[in-house]
Amino acid sequence: MKKSVYMAEMDAFTYREKLAENPVVFVPVGALEQHGSHMAMCVDAYLTKAMAGATAERVGGICAEPIIYGYKSQQRSGGGFHLTGTTSLDGSTLIAIVRDIARNLVEDGARKVVFMNGHYENYQFVFEGVDLALRDLRAKGIEDARVMLMSYWDFVDDKTIEELYPEGFTGWDLEHAGVMETSLMLLLYPDLVDMDRIDPELYTGLPAVLPNYDMLPIVPEYTPPSGCLSHPGASTREKGVILRDVAVKNMVAAIEKEFGLSK
Ligand SMILES: [Zn+2]
């Protein structure tokens, strides 16, 4: 069996040995969501798994399997959950899944856990699930587990943003299926991207101009026809390398700081 940072690719005996060394255990949190006509729908789960795996490698950690469904895509950050293909969880379901996974990892011995988010809308539900898990664990007398929560794009620094978005940056909420995700997919999963499918007639109205409020039921016309919120045309594999390396480097620094890992 090959050596792997991914928990699912380890046998249980190897996992137990590694866990006994008190490593950082990562849980990527993604979504199954439309990402325009130029990318597969796995983007949020697969990219986050790769980012968490790369970070785990740097800190001697373990990367658990991703949560591959996410909270309802919002029109103002992911095109909306009304779009066919986007297959979302209720908030209470995501909270319950996170709560169970966090509790189980800690019951098995993990004391340093990182939930790495890759779908904008998930964040508060992951936070809630972790908080409830820690409450469950305290009731059982386990008080020494610490959990860190992050979204990987928050570790792309301003200098890199300036370099990669010379025409101005519209914000991570509008990045859905834009330059960051597309560049990372070109680097990490090139077979799941097709830049030739960026049809100029479909990819109009980008970056999206959306109201500063939400409407329910959804008003479908507010979502640009492609389902993307910014234009991915300037994406390159090289930008993917820069984005991955900067984000991983900065995540490693934050994780080392919080968990007191010595270099
Ligand atoms: Zn995405």
Short mmCIF file of N, CA and C in Angstrom, two decimals, residues 75-76 170 174 204-213 219 221-225 228-230:
data_model
loop_
_atom_site.label_atom_id
_atom_site.label_comp_id
_atom_site.label_asym_id
_atom_site.label_seq_id
_atom_site.Cartn_x
_atom_site.Cartn_y
_atom_site.Cartn_z
N GLN A 75 -27.47 32.99 -4.17
CA GLN A 75 -27.38 33.73 -5.43
C GLN A 75 -26.24 34.73 -5.42
N ARG A 76 -25.96 35.29 -4.25
CA ARG A 76 -24.95 36.35 -4.18
C ARG A 76 -23.53 35.82 -3.98
N THR A 170 -12.91 41.59 -7.22
CA THR A 170 -14.31 41.84 -6.88
C THR A 170 -14.72 41.23 -5.54
N LEU A 174 -17.78 36.81 -5.07
CA LEU A 174 -18.04 36.78 -6.52
C LEU A 174 -17.03 35.92 -7.28
N THR A 204 -21.93 36.21 -20.04
CA THR A 204 -22.17 37.66 -20.10
C THR A 204 -22.56 38.16 -18.71
N GLY A 205 -22.54 39.48 -18.57
CA GLY A 205 -22.96 40.09 -17.30
C GLY A 205 -22.01 39.79 -16.16
N LEU A 206 -20.71 39.67 -16.47
CA LEU A 206 -19.72 39.34 -15.44
C LEU A 206 -18.69 40.47 -15.30
N PRO A 207 -18.24 40.79 -14.09
CA PRO A 207 -18.72 40.22 -12.85
C PRO A 207 -20.21 40.54 -12.60
N ALA A 208 -20.87 39.65 -11.91
CA ALA A 208 -22.30 39.80 -11.67
C ALA A 208 -22.58 41.05 -10.85
N VAL A 209 -23.66 41.73 -11.21
CA VAL A 209 -24.14 42.86 -10.40
C VAL A 209 -25.41 42.38 -9.72
N LEU A 210 -25.33 42.21 -8.41
CA LEU A 210 -26.44 41.61 -7.67
C LEU A 210 -26.98 42.59 -6.65
N PRO A 211 -28.26 42.43 -6.27
CA PRO A 211 -28.78 43.33 -5.22
C PRO A 211 -28.04 43.10 -3.90
N ASN A 212 -28.09 44.07 -3.01
CA ASN A 212 -27.41 43.89 -1.72
C ASN A 212 -28.38 43.32 -0.67
N TYR A 213 -29.27 42.45 -1.14
CA TYR A 213 -30.22 41.76 -0.27
C TYR A 213 -30.59 40.45 -0.96
N VAL A 219 -35.29 34.83 -7.35
CA VAL A 219 -35.59 35.48 -8.64
C VAL A 219 -34.49 35.05 -9.60
N GLU A 221 -33.61 35.45 -12.57
CA GLU A 221 -32.98 36.40 -13.49
C GLU A 221 -31.79 37.12 -12.86
N TYR A 222 -31.71 37.15 -11.55
CA TYR A 222 -30.58 37.84 -10.92
C TYR A 222 -29.25 37.10 -11.14
N THR A 223 -29.33 35.79 -11.38
CA THR A 223 -28.10 35.01 -11.60
C THR A 223 -27.69 35.12 -13.07
N PRO A 224 -26.43 35.45 -13.34
CA PRO A 224 -25.98 35.50 -14.75
C PRO A 224 -26.21 34.14 -15.44
N PRO A 225 -26.44 34.15 -16.75
CA PRO A 225 -26.82 32.91 -17.46
C PRO A 225 -25.82 31.77 -17.33
N CYS A 228 -21.80 31.49 -13.38
CA CYS A 228 -20.57 32.03 -12.78
C CYS A 228 -20.87 33.45 -12.30
N LEU A 229 -20.07 33.92 -11.35
CA LEU A 229 -20.29 35.29 -10.86
C LEU A 229 -19.17 36.24 -11.29
N SER A 230 -18.05 35.68 -11.74
CA SER A 230 -17.02 36.53 -12.36
C SER A 230 -16.43 35.73 -13.51
#
